Amino acid sequence: MATMRVMTSSDAPALVQNGTKPRKADDAYDILKDLIITMQLKPGEPLDERSLIANLEIGRTPLREAIQRLSHEQLVVSLPRRGYYVSQLSITELQQMITAREVIEPQTARLAAANITVAEVCELRRIITDACAEFEGLSPAEILHRDLNFHSLIAEASRNRFLATMANELNTLMLRYWYISFTRTPHFREDFAKHHDLVDLLEARDEDGVYAEMQAHITRFRRRMSDAIATGGALSAL
């Protein structure tokens, strides 16, 4: 897959839903997060403030606000007297997070099957359909955000804010591992289209069925990551 160019503040969306310009800190956060997710800022790399301000065309205050948000999401860590660094990846962390997903997300999906609305089902289908139709024109970061939005909407439909918060925080932290999986899955669009199976079960309010399908979805991810570890590549240094 071709290397993505470094984004600047001009790449950020010009408008938000209420028609007003987004805050500069939001622009900085979105850009910096995508650079981390897609490994353009590598695990363990220091965040050089001057370089980021120049390259991203963003001010010091918005940048610092963005770094604080990313630190809260554990994508960035602060080292005493050394500054901020992109958080490391590790096989142990990956295994623990997948195990946590196996506990949290199937149960979240089961609750969603009981509580989801027609509008939410339609929105889930729209996310899948649009992503598959626009796939060739989307950046890896954009595709991953579509996937994250899909899972976040299911979590929200559970109507359990504690489970939803845990699921969303966990999946946000896993985005770099999703990126590794994405770059090693030759038929990712077809895999993404399989999300329709989850939506069919949610729409049918099949609680046991959607629980099992979400488990299978996570198992497929575990298998892809095991293959990535076995063959080296992006995980060879972990």
Coordinates of N, CA and C in Angstrom, one line a residue:
M1 N 0.9 -1.2 0.0 CA 0.0 0.0 0.0 C 0.9 1.2 0.0
A2 N 0.5 2.2 -0.8 CA 1.3 3.4 -0.9 C 1.4 4.2 0.4
T3 N 2.5 4.9 0.6 CA 2.6 5.7 1.8 C 1.7 6.9 1.7
M4 N 1.0 7.3 2.8 CA 0.1 8.4 2.8 C 0.9 9.7 2.9
R5 N 0.5 10.8 2.3 CA 1.2 12.0 2.5 C 0.8 12.6 3.9
V6 N 1.7 13.4 4.4 CA 1.4 14.1 5.7 C 0.3 15.1 5.5
M7 N -0.7 15.1 6.3 CA -1.8 16.0 6.2 C -1.5 17.3 6.9
T8 N -2.2 18.4 6.5 CA -2.1 19.6 7.2 C -3.4 20.1 7.6
S9 N -3.5 21.3 8.3 CA -4.8 21.8 8.8 C -5.7 22.0 7.7
S10 N -5.2 22.3 6.4 CA -6.1 22.5 5.3 C -6.9 21.3 4.9
D11 N -6.4 20.1 5.3 CA -7.1 18.8 5.0 C -8.3 18.6 5.9
A12 N -8.4 19.3 7.0 CA -9.5 19.0 7.9 C -10.8 19.5 7.3
P13 N -11.9 18.9 7.7 CA -13.2 19.4 7.2 C -13.5 20.8 7.4
A14 N -14.0 21.5 6.5 CA -14.2 23.0 6.6 C -15.4 23.3 7.5
L15 N -16.4 22.4 7.6 CA -17.7 22.6 8.3 C -18.0 21.4 9.2
V16 N -18.7 21.7 10.2 CA -19.3 20.6 11.0 C -20.8 20.7 10.9
Q17 N -21.5 19.8 11.6 CA -22.9 19.7 11.4 C -23.7 20.9 11.6
N18 N -23.3 21.7 12.6 CA -24.1 22.9 12.8 C -23.7 24.1 11.9
G19 N -22.8 23.9 11.0 CA -22.4 24.9 10.0 C -21.3 25.8 10.4
T20 N -20.7 25.6 11.6 CA -19.7 26.4 12.0 C -18.3 25.8 11.8
K21 N -17.3 26.6 11.8 CA -15.9 26.0 11.6 C -15.5 25.3 12.8
P22 N -14.8 24.1 12.6 CA -14.3 23.4 13.8 C -13.2 24.1 14.5
R23 N -13.0 23.8 15.8 CA -11.9 24.4 16.5 C -10.6 23.9 15.9
K24 N -9.6 24.8 16.0 CA -8.2 24.4 15.5 C -7.7 23.2 16.3
A25 N -8.0 23.1 17.6 CA -7.6 21.9 18.3 C -8.2 20.6 17.8
D26 N -9.4 20.7 17.3 CA -10.1 19.5 16.7 C -9.4 19.1 15.5
D27 N -9.0 20.1 14.6 CA -8.3 19.8 13.4 C -6.9 19.1 13.8
A28 N -6.2 19.7 14.7 CA -4.9 19.2 15.1 C -5.1 17.7 15.6
Y29 N -6.1 17.5 16.4 CA -6.4 16.2 17.0 C -6.6 15.2 15.9
D30 N -7.5 15.5 14.9 CA -7.9 14.6 13.9 C -6.6 14.2 13.0
I31 N -5.8 15.3 12.7 CA -4.7 15.0 11.8 C -3.6 14.2 12.6
L32 N -3.3 14.6 13.8 CA -2.3 13.9 14.6 C -2.7 12.4 14.8
K33 N -4.0 12.3 15.2 CA -4.5 10.9 15.4 C -4.3 10.0 14.2
D34 N -4.7 10.6 13.0 CA -4.6 9.8 11.8 C -3.1 9.4 11.5
L35 N -2.2 10.3 11.8 CA -0.8 10.1 11.5 C -0.3 8.9 12.5
I36 N -0.8 8.9 13.7 CA -0.5 7.8 14.6 C -1.1 6.5 14.2
I37 N -2.4 6.5 13.8 CA -3.1 5.3 13.5 C -2.4 4.6 12.3
T38 N -2.0 5.4 11.3 CA -1.4 4.9 10.1 C 0.1 4.8 10.1
M39 N 0.7 4.9 11.3 CA 2.1 4.6 11.5 C 3.0 5.6 10.9
Q40 N 2.5 6.7 10.4 CA 3.4 7.8 9.9 C 4.1 8.4 11.1
L41 N 3.5 8.5 12.2 CA 4.2 8.7 13.5 C 4.3 7.3 14.2
K42 N 5.5 6.8 14.2 CA 5.7 5.4 14.6 C 5.7 5.2 16.1
P43 N 5.3 4.0 16.6 CA 5.3 3.7 18.0 C 6.7 4.1 18.6
G44 N 6.7 4.8 19.7 CA 7.9 5.2 20.4 C 8.5 6.5 19.9
E45 N 8.0 7.0 18.8 CA 8.5 8.2 18.2 C 8.2 9.5 19.1
P46 N 9.2 10.3 19.3 CA 8.9 11.5 20.1 C 8.1 12.5 19.3
L47 N 7.2 13.3 20.0 CA 6.4 14.3 19.3 C 7.2 15.6 19.4
D48 N 7.8 16.0 18.3 CA 8.6 17.2 18.3 C 7.7 18.4 18.0
E49 N 7.5 19.2 19.0 CA 6.5 20.3 18.9 C 6.8 21.2 17.7
R50 N 8.0 21.7 17.6 CA 8.4 22.6 16.5 C 8.1 22.0 15.1
S51 N 8.5 20.7 15.0 CA 8.4 20.1 13.7 C 6.9 19.9 13.3
L52 N 6.1 19.5 14.3 CA 4.7 19.3 14.1 C 4.0 20.6 13.8
I53 N 4.3 21.7 14.4 CA 3.7 23.0 14.2 C 4.0 23.4 12.7
A54 N 5.2 23.2 12.3 CA 5.6 23.6 10.9 C 5.0 22.7 9.9
N55 N 5.0 21.4 10.1 CA 4.5 20.4 9.1 C 3.0 20.4 9.0
L56 N 2.3 20.6 10.1 CA 0.9 20.5 10.2 C 0.2 21.9 10.0
E57 N 1.0 22.9 10.0 CA 0.5 24.3 9.9 C -0.5 24.6 10.9
I58 N -0.2 24.3 12.2 CA -1.1 24.5 13.3 C -0.4 25.2 14.4
G59 N -1.1 25.9 15.3 CA -0.5 26.6 16.4 C -0.1 25.8 17.5
R60 N 0.7 26.4 18.4 CA 1.2 25.6 19.6 C 0.0 25.2 20.5
T61 N -0.9 26.1 20.8 CA -1.9 25.8 21.8 C -2.9 24.7 21.3
P62 N -3.4 24.8 20.0 CA -4.2 23.7 19.5 C -3.4 22.3 19.5
L63 N -2.2 22.4 19.2 CA -1.4 21.2 19.1 C -1.3 20.5 20.5
R64 N -1.0 21.4 21.5 CA -0.9 20.9 22.9 C -2.3 20.3 23.4
E65 N -3.4 21.0 23.0 CA -4.7 20.4 23.4 C -4.9 19.1 22.7
A66 N -4.5 18.9 21.5 CA -4.7 17.7 20.8 C -3.8 16.6 21.4
I67 N -2.6 16.9 21.8 CA -1.7 15.9 22.4 C -2.3 15.4 23.8
Q68 N -2.9 16.4 24.5 CA -3.6 16.0 25.8 C -4.7 15.0 25.5
R69 N -5.5 15.2 24.5 CA -6.6 14.3 24.2 C -6.1 13.0 23.8
L70 N -5.0 12.9 23.0 CA -4.5 11.7 22.6 C -3.8 10.9 23.7
S71 N -3.3 11.7 24.7 CA -2.7 11.1 25.9 C -3.8 10.4 26.7
H72 N -5.0 11.1 26.8 CA -6.1 10.5 27.5 C -6.6 9.2 26.8
E73 N -6.4 9.1 25.5 CA -6.8 7.9 24.8 C -5.7 6.9 24.7
Q74 N -4.6 7.2 25.4 CA -3.4 6.3 25.5 C -2.7 6.0 24.2
L75 N -2.9 6.9 23.2 CA -2.2 6.8 21.9 C -0.9 7.6 22.1
V76 N -0.8 8.4 23.1 CA 0.4 9.2 23.4 C 0.7 9.1 24.8
V77 N 2.0 9.0 25.2 CA 2.4 8.9 26.6 C 3.3 10.0 26.9
S78 N 3.3 10.5 28.2 CA 4.2 11.5 28.7 C 5.3 10.9 29.5
L79 N 6.5 11.2 29.2 CA 7.7 10.7 29.9 C 8.3 11.8 30.7
P80 N 8.5 11.7 32.0 CA 9.0 12.8 32.8 C 10.3 13.4 32.3
R81 N 10.4 14.7 32.1 CA 11.6 15.4 31.7 C 12.0 15.0 30.2
R82 N 11.1 14.3 29.5 CA 11.5 13.9 28.2 C 10.4 14.4 27.1
G83 N 9.2 14.6 27.6 CA 8.2 15.0 26.7 C 7.2 13.9 26.3
Y84 N 6.5 14.1 25.2 CA 5.5 13.2 24.7 C 6.0 12.3 23.6
Y85 N 5.5 11.1 23.7 CA 5.9 10.1 22.7 C 4.7 9.3 22.2
V86 N 4.7 8.8 21.0 CA 3.7 7.9 20.5 C 3.8 6.6 21.4
S87 N 2.7 6.1 21.9 CA 2.7 4.9 22.7 C 3.2 3.7 21.9
Q88 N 3.8 2.8 22.6 CA 4.4 1.6 22.0 C 3.3 0.6 21.7
L89 N 3.5 -0.3 20.7 CA 2.7 -1.5 20.5 C 3.4 -2.7 21.1
S90 N 2.6 -3.7 21.5 CA 3.2 -4.9 21.9 C 2.3 -6.1 21.7
I91 N 2.9 -7.3 21.5 CA 2.1 -8.5 21.3 C 1.2 -8.7 22.6
T92 N 1.8 -8.5 23.8 CA 1.0 -8.8 25.0 C -0.2 -7.9 25.1
E93 N 0.0 -6.6 24.8 CA -1.1 -5.6 24.8 C -2.2 -6.0 23.8
L94 N -1.7 -6.4 22.6 CA -2.7 -6.8 21.6 C -3.5 -8.0 22.0
Q95 N -2.9 -9.0 22.6 CA -3.6 -10.2 23.0 C -4.6 -9.9 24.1
Q96 N -4.2 -9.0 25.1 CA -5.1 -8.6 26.1 C -6.3 -7.8 25.6
M97 N -6.0 -6.9 24.6 CA -7.1 -6.1 24.1 C -8.1 -7.0 23.3
I98 N -7.6 -8.0 22.6 CA -8.5 -8.9 21.8 C -9.4 -9.7 22.8
T99 N -8.7 -10.1 23.9 CA -9.5 -10.9 24.9 C -10.6 -10.0 25.5
A100 N -10.2 -8.7 25.8 CA -11.2 -7.8 26.3 C -12.4 -7.6 25.3
R101 N -12.0 -7.4 24.0 CA -13.1 -7.3 23.0 C -14.0 -8.5 23.0
E102 N -13.4 -9.7 23.2 CA -14.2 -10.9 23.2 C -15.2 -11.0 24.3
V103 N -14.9 -10.3 25.4 CA -15.8 -10.2 26.5 C -16.8 -9.1 26.3
I104 N -16.4 -7.9 25.9 CA -17.3 -6.8 25.9 C -18.2 -6.7 24.6
E105 N -17.6 -6.8 23.4 CA -18.4 -6.5 22.2 C -19.5 -7.5 21.9
P106 N -19.3 -8.8 22.1 CA -20.5 -9.7 21.9 C -21.7 -9.4 22.8
Q107 N -21.4 -9.1 24.0 CA -22.5 -8.7 25.0 C -23.1 -7.4 24.6
T108 N -22.3 -6.4 24.1 CA -22.8 -5.2 23.7 C -23.7 -5.4 22.5
A109 N -23.3 -6.2 21.6 CA -24.1 -6.5 20.4 C -25.4 -7.2 20.8
R110 N -25.4 -8.1 21.7 CA -26.6 -8.7 22.2 C -27.6 -7.7 22.7
L111 N -27.1 -6.8 23.5 CA -28.0 -5.7 24.1 C -28.5 -4.8 23.0
A112 N -27.7 -4.6 22.0 CA -28.1 -3.8 20.8 C -29.2 -4.4 20.1
A113 N -29.2 -5.7 19.9 CA -30.2 -6.4 19.2 C -31.6 -6.2 19.9
A114 N -31.6 -6.1 21.2 CA -32.8 -5.9 21.9 C -33.3 -4.4 21.9
N115 N -32.4 -3.5 21.7 CA -32.7 -2.1 21.8 C -32.5 -1.2 20.6
I116 N -32.0 -1.7 19.5 CA -31.7 -0.9 18.4 C -32.9 -0.4 17.7
T117 N -32.9 0.8 17.1 CA -34.0 1.4 16.4 C -33.9 1.2 14.9
V118 N -35.0 1.4 14.2 CA -35.0 1.3 12.8 C -34.0 2.3 12.2
A119 N -33.9 3.5 12.7 CA -33.0 4.5 12.2 C -31.6 4.1 12.4
E120 N -31.3 3.5 13.5 CA -29.9 3.0 13.7 C -29.5 1.9 12.8
V121 N -30.5 1.0 12.5 CA -30.2 -0.1 11.5 C -29.9 0.5 10.1
C122 N -30.7 1.5 9.8 CA -30.5 2.2 8.5 C -29.1 2.9 8.4
E123 N -28.7 3.5 9.5 CA -27.4 4.2 9.5 C -26.3 3.2 9.4
L124 N -26.4 2.0 10.1 CA -25.4 1.0 10.0 C -25.3 0.5 8.6
R125 N -26.4 0.3 7.9 CA -26.3 -0.1 6.5 C -25.7 0.9 5.6
R126 N -26.0 2.2 5.9 CA -25.5 3.3 5.1 C -23.9 3.3 5.2
I127 N -23.4 3.2 6.5 CA -22.0 3.2 6.7 C -21.3 2.1 5.8
I128 N -21.9 0.9 5.8 CA -21.3 -0.2 5.1 C -21.4 0.1 3.6
T129 N -22.6 0.5 3.1 CA -22.8 0.7 1.7 C -21.9 1.8 1.1
D130 N -21.8 2.9 1.9 CA -21.0 4.0 1.4 C -19.5 3.7 1.4
A131 N -19.1 3.0 2.5 CA -17.7 2.6 2.5 C -17.3 1.7 1.4
C132 N -18.1 0.7 1.1 CA -17.8 -0.2 0.0 C -17.8 0.5 -1.4
A133 N -18.8 1.4 -1.5 CA -18.9 2.1 -2.8 C -17.8 3.1 -3.0
E134 N -17.3 3.7 -2.0 CA -16.2 4.7 -2.1 C -14.9 4.2 -1.8
F135 N -14.7 2.9 -1.6 CA -13.6 2.3 -1.0 C -12.3 2.7 -1.7
E136 N -12.2 2.7 -3.0 CA -11.0 3.0 -3.7 C -10.5 4.4 -3.5
G137 N -11.5 5.3 -3.2 CA -11.1 6.7 -3.1 C -10.8 7.1 -1.6
L138 N -11.0 6.2 -0.7 CA -10.8 6.5 0.7 C -9.4 6.2 1.2
S139 N -8.8 7.0 2.1 CA -7.5 6.7 2.6 C -7.7 5.6 3.7
P140 N -6.6 4.9 4.0 CA -6.7 3.9 5.1 C -7.3 4.5 6.4
A141 N -6.9 5.7 6.8 CA -7.5 6.3 8.0 C -9.0 6.5 7.9
E142 N -9.5 6.9 6.7 CA -10.9 7.1 6.5 C -11.7 5.8 6.6
I143 N -11.1 4.7 6.0 CA -11.8 3.4 6.1 C -11.9 3.0 7.5
L144 N -10.8 3.1 8.3 CA -10.8 2.7 9.7 C -11.7 3.5 10.5
H145 N -11.9 4.8 10.2 CA -12.9 5.6 11.0 C -14.3 5.1 10.6
R146 N -14.5 4.7 9.4 CA -15.9 4.2 9.1 C -16.1 2.9 9.9
D147 N -15.1 2.1 10.0 CA -15.3 0.9 10.7 C -15.5 1.2 12.2
L148 N -14.7 2.1 12.7 CA -14.9 2.5 14.1 C -16.3 3.1 14.4
N149 N -16.8 3.9 13.4 CA -18.1 4.5 13.6 C -19.2 3.4 13.6
F150 N -19.0 2.3 12.8 CA -19.9 1.2 12.7 C -20.0 0.5 14.1
H151 N -18.8 0.2 14.7 CA -18.8 -0.4 16.0 C -19.3 0.5 17.1
S152 N -19.0 1.8 17.0 CA -19.5 2.7 18.0 C -21.0 2.8 18.0
L153 N -21.6 2.8 16.8 CA -23.1 2.9 16.7 C -23.7 1.6 17.3
I154 N -23.2 0.5 17.1 CA -23.7 -0.7 17.8 C -23.6 -0.6 19.3
A155 N -22.4 -0.1 19.7 CA -22.2 0.1 21.2 C -23.3 1.0 21.8
E156 N -23.5 2.1 21.0 CA -24.5 3.1 21.5 C -25.9 2.5 21.5
A157 N -26.2 1.6 20.6 CA -27.5 1.0 20.5 C -27.8 0.0 21.6
S158 N -26.7 -0.4 22.4 CA -26.9 -1.3 23.5 C -27.7 -0.6 24.6
R159 N -27.6 0.8 24.6 CA -28.3 1.6 25.7 C -27.7 1.3 27.1
N160 N -26.4 0.9 27.0 CA -25.7 0.7 28.3 C -24.4 1.6 28.2
R161 N -24.5 2.7 28.8 CA -23.4 3.7 28.6 C -22.0 3.2 29.1
F162 N -22.0 2.4 30.1 CA -20.8 1.9 30.6 C -20.1 0.9 29.6
L163 N -20.9 -0.1 29.1 CA -20.4 -1.0 28.1 C -20.0 -0.2 26.9
A164 N -20.8 0.8 26.4 CA -20.5 1.5 25.2 C -19.2 2.3 25.4
T165 N -19.0 2.9 26.6 CA -17.7 3.6 26.8 C -16.5 2.7 26.8
M166 N -16.6 1.6 27.4 CA -15.5 0.6 27.4 C -15.2 0.1 26.0
A167 N -16.3 -0.2 25.2 CA -16.1 -0.7 23.8 C -15.4 0.4 23.0
N168 N -15.9 1.6 23.1 CA -15.4 2.7 22.2 C -13.9 3.0 22.6
E169 N -13.6 3.1 23.9 CA -12.2 3.3 24.3 C -11.3 2.2 23.8
L170 N -11.7 1.0 24.0 CA -10.9 -0.1 23.6 C -10.7 -0.1 22.1
N171 N -11.7 0.1 21.3 CA -11.6 0.1 19.8 C -10.7 1.2 19.3
T172 N -10.8 2.4 20.0 CA -10.0 3.5 19.6 C -8.5 3.2 19.8
L173 N -8.2 2.5 21.0 CA -6.9 2.1 21.3 C -6.4 1.1 20.3
M174 N -7.3 0.3 19.7 CA -6.9 -0.8 18.8 C -6.7 -0.3 17.4
L175 N -7.0 0.9 17.1 CA -7.0 1.4 15.7 C -5.7 1.1 14.9
R176 N -4.5 1.2 15.6 CA -3.3 0.9 14.9 C -3.2 -0.6 14.6
Y177 N -3.7 -1.4 15.4 CA -3.7 -2.9 15.1 C -4.7 -3.1 14.0
W178 N -5.8 -2.4 14.0 CA -6.7 -2.5 12.8 C -6.0 -2.1 11.5
Y179 N -5.2 -1.1 11.6 CA -4.5 -0.7 10.4 C -3.5 -1.8 9.9
I180 N -2.8 -2.4 10.8 CA -1.9 -3.5 10.5 C -2.7 -4.6 9.8
S181 N -3.9 -4.9 10.4 CA -4.7 -6.0 9.8 C -5.2 -5.5 8.4
F182 N -5.6 -4.3 8.3 CA -6.1 -3.7 7.0 C -5.0 -3.9 5.9
T183 N -3.8 -3.5 6.2 CA -2.7 -3.6 5.2 C -2.4 -5.0 4.8
R184 N -2.8 -6.0 5.6 CA -2.5 -7.4 5.3 C -3.7 -8.2 4.9
T185 N -4.8 -7.5 4.6 CA -6.0 -8.2 4.2 C -6.3 -7.8 2.7
P186 N -6.0 -8.7 1.7 CA -6.2 -8.3 0.3 C -7.6 -8.0 -0.1
H187 N -8.6 -8.6 0.6 CA -10.0 -8.4 0.2 C -10.7 -7.7 1.4
F188 N -10.2 -6.6 1.8 CA -10.8 -5.9 3.0 C -12.2 -5.4 2.7
R189 N -12.4 -5.0 1.4 CA -13.7 -4.4 1.1 C -14.8 -5.5 1.2
E190 N -14.5 -6.8 0.8 CA -15.4 -7.9 0.9 C -15.6 -8.2 2.4
D191 N -14.5 -8.1 3.2 CA -14.6 -8.4 4.6 C -15.5 -7.3 5.3
F192 N -15.3 -6.1 4.8 CA -16.2 -5.0 5.4 C -17.6 -5.2 5.1
A193 N -17.9 -5.7 3.9 CA -19.3 -5.9 3.4 C -19.9 -7.0 4.3
K194 N -19.1 -7.9 4.9 CA -19.7 -8.9 5.8 C -20.3 -8.3 7.0
H195 N -20.1 -7.0 7.3 CA -20.8 -6.4 8.4 C -22.3 -6.4 8.2
H196 N -22.7 -6.6 6.9 CA -24.2 -6.7 6.7 C -24.8 -7.9 7.5
D197 N -24.0 -8.9 7.7 CA -24.4 -10.1 8.4 C -24.8 -9.7 9.9
L198 N -24.0 -8.8 10.5 CA -24.3 -8.3 11.8 C -25.5 -7.5 11.8
V199 N -25.7 -6.7 10.8 CA -26.9 -5.8 10.8 C -28.1 -6.6 10.5
D200 N -28.0 -7.7 9.7 CA -29.2 -8.5 9.5 C -29.7 -9.1 10.8
L201 N -28.7 -9.6 11.6 CA -29.1 -10.2 12.9 C -29.6 -9.1 13.9
L202 N -29.0 -7.9 13.9 CA -29.5 -6.9 14.7 C -31.0 -6.5 14.3
E203 N -31.2 -6.4 13.0 CA -32.5 -6.0 12.6 C -33.6 -7.1 12.9
A204 N -33.1 -8.4 12.9 CA -34.0 -9.5 13.3 C -34.2 -9.6 14.8
R205 N -33.4 -8.8 15.5 CA -33.4 -8.9 17.0 C -33.0 -10.3 17.5
D206 N -32.1 -10.9 16.7 CA -31.6 -12.2 17.1 C -30.4 -12.0 18.0
E207 N -30.7 -12.0 19.3 CA -29.7 -11.7 20.3 C -28.5 -12.8 20.3
D208 N -28.9 -14.1 20.3 CA -27.9 -15.1 20.3 C -27.1 -15.1 19.0
G209 N -27.8 -14.9 17.9 CA -27.1 -14.9 16.6 C -26.1 -13.8 16.5
V210 N -26.5 -12.6 16.9 CA -25.5 -11.5 16.8 C -24.4 -11.6 17.8
Y211 N -24.6 -12.2 18.9 CA -23.6 -12.5 19.9 C -22.5 -13.4 19.2
A212 N -23.0 -14.5 18.6 CA -22.1 -15.4 18.0 C -21.4 -14.8 16.8
E213 N -22.1 -14.0 16.0 CA -21.5 -13.4 14.8 C -20.4 -12.4 15.2
M214 N -20.6 -11.6 16.3 CA -19.6 -10.7 16.8 C -18.4 -11.5 17.3
Q215 N -18.6 -12.6 18.0 CA -17.5 -13.4 18.4 C -16.7 -13.9 17.2
A216 N -17.4 -14.3 16.1 CA -16.7 -14.8 14.9 C -15.9 -13.7 14.3
H217 N -16.5 -12.5 14.3 CA -15.8 -11.3 13.7 C -14.5 -11.0 14.4
I218 N -14.5 -11.1 15.7 CA -13.3 -10.8 16.5 C -12.3 -12.0 16.4
T219 N -12.8 -13.2 16.2 CA -11.9 -14.4 16.0 C -11.2 -14.2 14.7
R220 N -11.9 -13.7 13.6 CA -11.2 -13.5 12.4 C -10.1 -12.5 12.5
F221 N -10.4 -11.5 13.3 CA -9.3 -10.4 13.5 C -8.1 -11.0 14.2
R222 N -8.4 -11.8 15.3 CA -7.3 -12.5 16.0 C -6.5 -13.3 15.1
R223 N -7.1 -14.1 14.2 CA -6.4 -14.9 13.3 C -5.5 -14.1 12.3
R224 N -6.0 -13.0 11.8 CA -5.3 -12.2 10.9 C -4.0 -11.6 11.6
M225 N -4.2 -11.2 12.9 CA -3.1 -10.6 13.6 C -2.1 -11.7 14.0
S226 N -2.5 -12.9 14.2 CA -1.6 -14.0 14.5 C -0.8 -14.3 13.3
D227 N -1.4 -14.2 12.1 CA -0.7 -14.4 10.8 C 0.4 -13.3 10.6
A228 N 0.0 -12.0 11.0 CA 0.9 -10.9 10.8 C 2.1 -11.1 11.7
I229 N 1.9 -11.5 13.0 CA 3.0 -11.7 13.9 C 3.9 -12.8 13.4
A230 N 3.3 -13.9 12.9 CA 4.1 -15.1 12.4 C 4.9 -14.7 11.2
T231 N 4.4 -13.8 10.3 CA 5.2 -13.4 9.1 C 6.1 -12.2 9.3
G232 N 6.0 -11.6 10.5 CA 6.9 -10.4 10.7 C 6.2 -9.2 10.3
G233 N 6.9 -8.4 9.4 CA 6.4 -7.1 8.9 C 6.3 -6.1 10.0
A234 N 5.2 -5.4 10.1 CA 5.0 -4.3 11.0 C 5.1 -4.7 12.5
L235 N 4.9 -6.0 12.7 CA 5.0 -6.5 14.1 C 6.3 -7.1 14.5
S236 N 7.3 -7.2 13.5 CA 8.5 -7.9 13.7 C 9.3 -7.4 14.9
A237 N 9.2 -6.1 15.2 CA 10.0 -5.5 16.2 C 9.4 -5.6 17.6
L238 N 8.1 -6.1 17.7 CA 7.4 -6.1 18.9 C 7.9 -7.3 19.8

